Short mmCIF file of C-alpha atoms in Angstrom, two decimals:
data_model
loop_
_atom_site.label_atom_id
_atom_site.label_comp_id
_atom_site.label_asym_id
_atom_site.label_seq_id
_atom_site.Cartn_x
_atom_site.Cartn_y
_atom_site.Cartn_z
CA UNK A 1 -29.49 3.86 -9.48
CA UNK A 2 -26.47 2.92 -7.56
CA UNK A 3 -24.00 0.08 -7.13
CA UNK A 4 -22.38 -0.84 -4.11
CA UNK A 5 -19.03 -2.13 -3.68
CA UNK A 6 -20.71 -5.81 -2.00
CA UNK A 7 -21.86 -6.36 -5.48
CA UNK A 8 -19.07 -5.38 -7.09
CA UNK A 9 -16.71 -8.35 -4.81
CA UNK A 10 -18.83 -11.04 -5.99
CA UNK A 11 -17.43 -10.10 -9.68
CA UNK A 12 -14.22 -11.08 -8.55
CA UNK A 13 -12.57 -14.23 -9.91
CA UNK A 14 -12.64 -16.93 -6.84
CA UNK A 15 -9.23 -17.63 -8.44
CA UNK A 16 -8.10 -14.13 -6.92
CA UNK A 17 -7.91 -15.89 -3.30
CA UNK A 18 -5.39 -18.32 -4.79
CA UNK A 19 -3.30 -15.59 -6.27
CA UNK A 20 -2.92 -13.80 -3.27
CA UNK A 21 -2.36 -16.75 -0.97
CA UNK A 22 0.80 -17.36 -3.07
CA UNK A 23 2.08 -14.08 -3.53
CA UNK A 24 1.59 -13.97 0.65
CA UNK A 25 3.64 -17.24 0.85
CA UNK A 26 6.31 -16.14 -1.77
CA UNK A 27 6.86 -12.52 -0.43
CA UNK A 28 6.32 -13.28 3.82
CA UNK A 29 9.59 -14.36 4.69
CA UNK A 30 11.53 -12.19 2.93
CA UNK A 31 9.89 -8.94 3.53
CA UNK A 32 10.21 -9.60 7.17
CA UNK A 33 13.76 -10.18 7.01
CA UNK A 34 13.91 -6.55 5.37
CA UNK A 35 12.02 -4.44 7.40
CA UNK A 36 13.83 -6.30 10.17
CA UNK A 37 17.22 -5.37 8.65
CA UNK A 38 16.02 -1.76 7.93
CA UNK A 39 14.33 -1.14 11.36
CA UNK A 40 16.76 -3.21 13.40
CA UNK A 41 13.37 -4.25 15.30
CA UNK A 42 12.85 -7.80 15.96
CA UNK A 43 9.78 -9.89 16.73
CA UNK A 44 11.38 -11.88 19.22
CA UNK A 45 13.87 -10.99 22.29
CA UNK A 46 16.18 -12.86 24.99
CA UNK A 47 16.08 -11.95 28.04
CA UNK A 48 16.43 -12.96 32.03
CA UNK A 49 16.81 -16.01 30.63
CA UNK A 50 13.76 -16.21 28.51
CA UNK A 51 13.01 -15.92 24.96
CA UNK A 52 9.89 -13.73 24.09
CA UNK A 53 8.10 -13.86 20.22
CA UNK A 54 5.63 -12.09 18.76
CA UNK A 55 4.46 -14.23 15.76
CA UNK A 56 1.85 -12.23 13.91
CA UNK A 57 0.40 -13.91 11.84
CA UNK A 58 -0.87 -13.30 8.68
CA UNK A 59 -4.67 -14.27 7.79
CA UNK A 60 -6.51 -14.03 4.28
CA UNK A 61 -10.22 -12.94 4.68
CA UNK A 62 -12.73 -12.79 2.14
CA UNK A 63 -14.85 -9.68 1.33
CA UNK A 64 -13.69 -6.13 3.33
CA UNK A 65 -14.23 -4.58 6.38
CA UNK A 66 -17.75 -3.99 7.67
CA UNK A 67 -17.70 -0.60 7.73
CA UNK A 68 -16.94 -0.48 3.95
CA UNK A 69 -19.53 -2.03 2.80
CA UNK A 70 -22.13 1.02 2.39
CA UNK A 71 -19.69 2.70 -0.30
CA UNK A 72 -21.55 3.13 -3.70
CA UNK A 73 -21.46 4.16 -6.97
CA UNK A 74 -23.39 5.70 -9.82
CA UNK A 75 -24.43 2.46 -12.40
CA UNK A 76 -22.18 2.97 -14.73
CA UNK A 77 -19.10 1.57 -12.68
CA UNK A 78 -19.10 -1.16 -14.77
CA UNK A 79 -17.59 1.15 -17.90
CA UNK A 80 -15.08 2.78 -15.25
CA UNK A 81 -14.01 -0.58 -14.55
CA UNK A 82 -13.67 -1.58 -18.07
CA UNK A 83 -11.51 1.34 -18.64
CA UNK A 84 -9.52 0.81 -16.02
CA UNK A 85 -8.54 -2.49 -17.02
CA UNK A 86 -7.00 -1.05 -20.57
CA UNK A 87 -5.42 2.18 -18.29
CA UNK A 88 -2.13 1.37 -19.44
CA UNK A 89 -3.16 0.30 -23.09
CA UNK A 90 -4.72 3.95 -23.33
CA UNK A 91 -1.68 5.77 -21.96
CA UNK A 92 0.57 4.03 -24.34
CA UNK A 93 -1.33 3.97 -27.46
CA UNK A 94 -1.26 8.20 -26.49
CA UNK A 95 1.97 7.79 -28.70
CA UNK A 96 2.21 4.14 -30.01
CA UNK A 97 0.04 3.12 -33.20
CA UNK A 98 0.37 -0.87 -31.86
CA UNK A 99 -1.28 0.05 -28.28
CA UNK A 100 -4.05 1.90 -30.11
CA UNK A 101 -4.73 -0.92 -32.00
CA UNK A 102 -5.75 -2.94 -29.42
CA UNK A 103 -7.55 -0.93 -27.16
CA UNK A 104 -9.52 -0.35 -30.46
CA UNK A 105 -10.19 -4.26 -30.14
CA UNK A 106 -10.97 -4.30 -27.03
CA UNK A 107 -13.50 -1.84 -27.12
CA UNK A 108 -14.83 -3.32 -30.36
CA UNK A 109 -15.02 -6.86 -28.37
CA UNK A 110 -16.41 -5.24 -24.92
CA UNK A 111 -20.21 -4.93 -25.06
CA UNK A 112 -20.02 -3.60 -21.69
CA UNK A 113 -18.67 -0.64 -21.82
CA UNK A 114 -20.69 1.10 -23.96
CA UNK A 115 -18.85 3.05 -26.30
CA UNK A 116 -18.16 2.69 -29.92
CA UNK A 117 -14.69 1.10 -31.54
CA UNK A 118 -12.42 3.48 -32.22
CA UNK A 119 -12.59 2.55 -35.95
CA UNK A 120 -10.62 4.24 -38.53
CA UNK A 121 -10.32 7.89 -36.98
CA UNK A 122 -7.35 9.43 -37.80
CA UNK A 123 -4.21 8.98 -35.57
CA UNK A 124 -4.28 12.48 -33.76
CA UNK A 125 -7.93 11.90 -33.78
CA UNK A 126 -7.83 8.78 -30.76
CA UNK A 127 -4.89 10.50 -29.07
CA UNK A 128 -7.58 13.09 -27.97
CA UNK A 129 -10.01 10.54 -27.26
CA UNK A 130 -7.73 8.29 -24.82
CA UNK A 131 -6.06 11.77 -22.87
CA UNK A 132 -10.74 12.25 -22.37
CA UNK A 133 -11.03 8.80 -21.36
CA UNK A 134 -8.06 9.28 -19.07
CA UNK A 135 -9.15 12.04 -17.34
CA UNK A 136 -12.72 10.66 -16.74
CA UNK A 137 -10.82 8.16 -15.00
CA UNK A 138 -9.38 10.43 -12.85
CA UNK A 139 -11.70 12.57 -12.33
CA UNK A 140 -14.37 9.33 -11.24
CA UNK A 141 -11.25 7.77 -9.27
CA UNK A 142 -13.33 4.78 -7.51
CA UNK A 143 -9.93 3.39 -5.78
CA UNK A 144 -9.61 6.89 -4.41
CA UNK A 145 -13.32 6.91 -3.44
CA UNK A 146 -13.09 3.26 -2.10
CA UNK A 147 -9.43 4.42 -0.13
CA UNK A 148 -11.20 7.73 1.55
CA UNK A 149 -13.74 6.03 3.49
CA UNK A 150 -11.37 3.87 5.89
CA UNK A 151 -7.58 3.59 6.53
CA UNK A 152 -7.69 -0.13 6.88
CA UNK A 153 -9.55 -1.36 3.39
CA UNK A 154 -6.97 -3.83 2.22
CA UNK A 155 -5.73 -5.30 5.19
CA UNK A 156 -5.64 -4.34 8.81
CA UNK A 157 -2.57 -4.61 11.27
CA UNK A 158 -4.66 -5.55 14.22
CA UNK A 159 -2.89 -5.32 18.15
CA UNK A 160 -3.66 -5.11 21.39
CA UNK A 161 -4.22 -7.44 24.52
CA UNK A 162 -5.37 -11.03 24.58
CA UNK A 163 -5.75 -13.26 28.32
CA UNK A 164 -3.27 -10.03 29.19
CA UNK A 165 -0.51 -10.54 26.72
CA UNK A 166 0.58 -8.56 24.25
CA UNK A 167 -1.27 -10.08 20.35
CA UNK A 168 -0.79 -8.78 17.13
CA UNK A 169 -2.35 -10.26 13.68
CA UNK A 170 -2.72 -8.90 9.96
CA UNK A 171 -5.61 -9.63 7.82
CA UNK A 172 -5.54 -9.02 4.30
CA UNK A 173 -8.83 -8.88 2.39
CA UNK A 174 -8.28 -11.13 -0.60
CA UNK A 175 -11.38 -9.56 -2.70
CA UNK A 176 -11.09 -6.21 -2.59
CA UNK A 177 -7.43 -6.55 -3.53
CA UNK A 178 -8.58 -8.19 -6.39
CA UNK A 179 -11.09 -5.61 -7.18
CA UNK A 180 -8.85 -2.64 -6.66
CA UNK A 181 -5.99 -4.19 -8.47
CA UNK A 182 -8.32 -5.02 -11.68
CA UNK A 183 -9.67 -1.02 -11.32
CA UNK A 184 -5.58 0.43 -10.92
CA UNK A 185 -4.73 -2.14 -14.04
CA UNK A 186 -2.35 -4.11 -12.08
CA UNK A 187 -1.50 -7.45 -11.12
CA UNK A 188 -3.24 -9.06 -8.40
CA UNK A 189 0.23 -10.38 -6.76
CA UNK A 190 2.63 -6.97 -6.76
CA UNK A 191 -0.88 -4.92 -4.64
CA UNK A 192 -0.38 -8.12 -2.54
CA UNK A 193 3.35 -7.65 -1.74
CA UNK A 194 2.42 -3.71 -0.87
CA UNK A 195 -0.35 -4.44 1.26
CA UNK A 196 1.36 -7.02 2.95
CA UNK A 197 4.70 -5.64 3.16
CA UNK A 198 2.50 -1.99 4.64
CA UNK A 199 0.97 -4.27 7.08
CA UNK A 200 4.10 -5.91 8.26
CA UNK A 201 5.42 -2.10 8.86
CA UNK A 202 2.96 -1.91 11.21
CA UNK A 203 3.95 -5.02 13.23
CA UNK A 204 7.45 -4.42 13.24
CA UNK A 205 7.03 -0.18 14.30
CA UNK A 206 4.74 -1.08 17.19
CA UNK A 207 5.52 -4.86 18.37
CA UNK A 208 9.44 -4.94 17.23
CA UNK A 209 11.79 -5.26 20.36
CA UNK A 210 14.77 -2.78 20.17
CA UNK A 211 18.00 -3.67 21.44
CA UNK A 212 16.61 -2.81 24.98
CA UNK A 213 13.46 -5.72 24.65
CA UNK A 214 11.13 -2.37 24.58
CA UNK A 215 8.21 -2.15 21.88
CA UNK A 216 5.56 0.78 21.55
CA UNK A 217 3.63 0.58 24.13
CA UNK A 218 -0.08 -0.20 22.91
CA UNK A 219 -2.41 2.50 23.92
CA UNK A 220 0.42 5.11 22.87
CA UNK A 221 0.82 3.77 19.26
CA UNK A 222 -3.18 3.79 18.71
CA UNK A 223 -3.76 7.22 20.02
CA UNK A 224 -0.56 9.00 17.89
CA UNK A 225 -1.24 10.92 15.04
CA UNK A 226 -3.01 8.81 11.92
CA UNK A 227 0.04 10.69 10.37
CA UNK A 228 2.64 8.78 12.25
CA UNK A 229 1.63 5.50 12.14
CA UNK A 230 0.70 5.64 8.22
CA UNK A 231 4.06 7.62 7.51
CA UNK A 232 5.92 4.94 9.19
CA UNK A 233 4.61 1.99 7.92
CA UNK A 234 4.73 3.44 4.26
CA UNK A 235 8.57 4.97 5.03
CA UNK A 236 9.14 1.38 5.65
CA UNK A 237 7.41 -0.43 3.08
CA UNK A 238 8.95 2.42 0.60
CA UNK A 239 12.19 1.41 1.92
CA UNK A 240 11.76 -2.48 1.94
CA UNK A 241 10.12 -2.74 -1.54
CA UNK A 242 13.48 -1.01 -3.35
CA UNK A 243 15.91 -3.21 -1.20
CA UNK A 244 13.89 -6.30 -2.96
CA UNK A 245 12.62 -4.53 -6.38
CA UNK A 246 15.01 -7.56 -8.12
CA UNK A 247 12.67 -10.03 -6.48
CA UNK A 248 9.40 -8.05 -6.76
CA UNK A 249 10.54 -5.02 -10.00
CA UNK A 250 6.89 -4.31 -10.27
CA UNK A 251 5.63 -3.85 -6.37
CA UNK A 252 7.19 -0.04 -5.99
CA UNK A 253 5.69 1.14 -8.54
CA UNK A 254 2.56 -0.30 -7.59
CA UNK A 255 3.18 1.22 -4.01
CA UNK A 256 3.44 4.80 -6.01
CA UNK A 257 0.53 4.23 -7.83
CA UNK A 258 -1.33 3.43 -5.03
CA UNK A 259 -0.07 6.04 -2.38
CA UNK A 260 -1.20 8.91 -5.16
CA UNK A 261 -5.21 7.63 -4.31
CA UNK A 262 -4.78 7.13 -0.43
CA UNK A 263 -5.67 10.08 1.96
CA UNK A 264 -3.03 12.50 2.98
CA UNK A 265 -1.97 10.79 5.80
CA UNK A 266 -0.44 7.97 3.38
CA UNK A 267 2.31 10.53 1.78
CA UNK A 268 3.39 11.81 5.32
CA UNK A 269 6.92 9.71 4.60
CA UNK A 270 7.86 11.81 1.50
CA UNK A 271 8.91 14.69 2.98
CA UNK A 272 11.26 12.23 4.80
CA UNK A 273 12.31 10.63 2.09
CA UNK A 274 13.15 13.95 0.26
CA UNK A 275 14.69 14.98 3.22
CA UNK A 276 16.77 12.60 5.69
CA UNK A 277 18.06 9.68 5.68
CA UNK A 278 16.85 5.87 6.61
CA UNK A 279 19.16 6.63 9.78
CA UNK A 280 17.61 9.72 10.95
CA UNK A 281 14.18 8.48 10.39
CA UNK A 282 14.91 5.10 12.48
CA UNK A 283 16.33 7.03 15.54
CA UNK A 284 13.45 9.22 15.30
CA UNK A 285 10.93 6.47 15.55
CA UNK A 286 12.83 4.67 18.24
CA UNK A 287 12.86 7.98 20.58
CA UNK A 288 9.21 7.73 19.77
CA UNK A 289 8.46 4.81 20.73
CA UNK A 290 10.01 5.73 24.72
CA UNK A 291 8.08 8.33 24.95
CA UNK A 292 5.12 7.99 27.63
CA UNK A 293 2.75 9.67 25.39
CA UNK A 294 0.53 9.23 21.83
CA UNK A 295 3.02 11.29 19.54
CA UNK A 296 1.71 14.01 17.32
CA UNK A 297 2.74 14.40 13.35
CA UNK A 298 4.47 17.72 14.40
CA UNK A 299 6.95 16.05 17.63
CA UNK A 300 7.89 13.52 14.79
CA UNK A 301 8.69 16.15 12.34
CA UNK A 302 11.17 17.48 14.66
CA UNK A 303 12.45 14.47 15.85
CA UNK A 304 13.36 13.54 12.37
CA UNK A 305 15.10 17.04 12.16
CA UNK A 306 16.76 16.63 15.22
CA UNK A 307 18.02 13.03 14.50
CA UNK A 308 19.16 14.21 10.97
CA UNK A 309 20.70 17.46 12.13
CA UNK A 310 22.77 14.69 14.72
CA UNK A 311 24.11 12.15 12.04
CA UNK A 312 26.66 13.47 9.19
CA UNK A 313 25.43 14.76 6.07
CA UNK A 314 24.03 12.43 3.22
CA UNK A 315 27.41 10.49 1.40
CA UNK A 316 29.33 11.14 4.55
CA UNK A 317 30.90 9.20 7.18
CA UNK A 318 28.59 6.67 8.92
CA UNK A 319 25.73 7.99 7.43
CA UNK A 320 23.53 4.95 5.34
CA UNK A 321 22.32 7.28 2.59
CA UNK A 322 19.18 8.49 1.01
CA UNK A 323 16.74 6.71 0.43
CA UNK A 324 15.39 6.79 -3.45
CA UNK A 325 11.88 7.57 -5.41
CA UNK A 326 12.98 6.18 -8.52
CA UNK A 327 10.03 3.89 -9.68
CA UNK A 328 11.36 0.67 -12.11
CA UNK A 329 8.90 -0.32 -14.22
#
């Protein structure tokens, strides 16, 4: 017998809504004013007198996408997702007595879940156990299963025309970021920011006006490479989320933790990361952006090489420095 993931939402707290309103309200402003700052793309523009804006606007919907709603799973989900939820209780109690403790508690107090207390085994004993529980985990990944079936599962960047004028709006799908956040054992609020601030890349890649009042044309963003778009929004969102990890320390590393269950496509930035700097990668996506043509994952490549074989080397001159992977907890 299987589950699928439409009766798995309506386990969600209706609280969850609530949660991520705020978080949208308490992260919006300021995560715009980064990526603008680290793009130098803006959502409005001056000229011949005139003073063009793109608002986007940012829309909670309940449930997921339609074409996500087939995904199932076998009928023990239910155990996976009590696991999940005591992820980082298991990892620590690997190596701390106190942590061990109460996941034994919570396992004693979960009917559930379906497997015995931990009891009075012997230290070295449960260490074993949690690394087997751990790797059923992994190996059973439902994010990852949940992430493989469509890019846009927690919110959608969605553009195009409307009455023959350039529209762009974001919806972000309140329950399944509630679900996905209980099954990665994080808080409801920091997936929010990530999602959000992911989303937001989007906007600001495609619809942001450069210095010349130019954006990416529309039909030439949607047909690039999956690679491209996804590798720039999450360059961006990577580079937003450390500028602001003093007002949001916990949203990076749930971007990290994340990323390491999304399809390929997701990690296309960390080669640039690794390997130029914020500088390089902006030109890069600005000379892709003029060209009259979808761009491929391989034409960015080397326009990233080109643009960082241009600027000085990393530390020197004018050059605005790497960008980091550290991960604060």
């Amino acid at each position: 017998m299987t589950i699928r993931l439409t009766e798995l939402l309506r386990s969600v707290d209706p609280k969850t809504e609530e949660r991520v309103e705020a978080a949208r309200r308490r992260a919006n402003n300021a995560v715009r004013t980064t990526l603008r700052d680290r793009t130098r793309l803006s959502l409005t523009t001056e000229g011949e007198g005139q003073r063009h804006a793109r608002q986007v606007p940012v829309k909670l919907k309940p449930g997921m996408p339609a074409h996500v709603a087939d995904v199932e799973f076998d009928d023990d989900i239910h155990v996976l997702l009590e696991l999940s939820r005591i992820r980082r209780l298991m990892e620590a109690g690997v190596a701390d007595w106190s942590s061990y403790q109460e996941v034994d508690a919570r396992l004693e107090t979960t009917d559930s879940i379906a497997l015995d207390p931990l009891g009075a085994q012997a230290f070295e004993h449960h260490k074993a156990r949690f690394e087997a529980l751990l790797e059923i985990l992994d190996a059973r990944d439902p994010v990852a299963k949940i992430l493989a079936v469509e890019s846009d599962v927690l919110g959608v960047y969605l553009y195009g025309l409307r009455r023959g004028a350039p529209h762009g709006e974001i919806e972000l799908y309140w329950a399944i970021i509630g679900l996905v956040s209980d099954l990665l054992g994080v808080h409801v609020e920091d997936l929010t920011i990530v999602v959000l601030t992911h989303e937001l890349a989007h906007a600001y890649t495609q619809a942001g006006f450069d210095i010349d009042g130019q954006v990416w044309d529309t039909f030439n963003f949607g047909d690039s490479d999956l690679a491209v778009k996804e590798g720039l929004a999450q360059y961006f969102t990577h580079v937003c989320l450390q500028a602001k990890a003093d007002a949001f320390p916990s949203a990076f590393g749930v971007f990290e933790t994340l990323r390491k269950r999304q399809p390929v496509a997701y990690s296309a930035h960390v080669d640039w990361v690794d390997r130029s700097t914020p500088e390089a990668v902006r030109r890069a996506m600005l000379e892709a952006r003029r060209r009259r043509a979808p761009v491929t994952r391989q034409a960015f490549d080397d326009l990233v090489r080109s643009a960082t074989a241009a600027l000085p080397p990393r530390g020197v001159g004018g050059s605005r420095g790497a960008v980091s992977r550290e991960v604060r907890s």
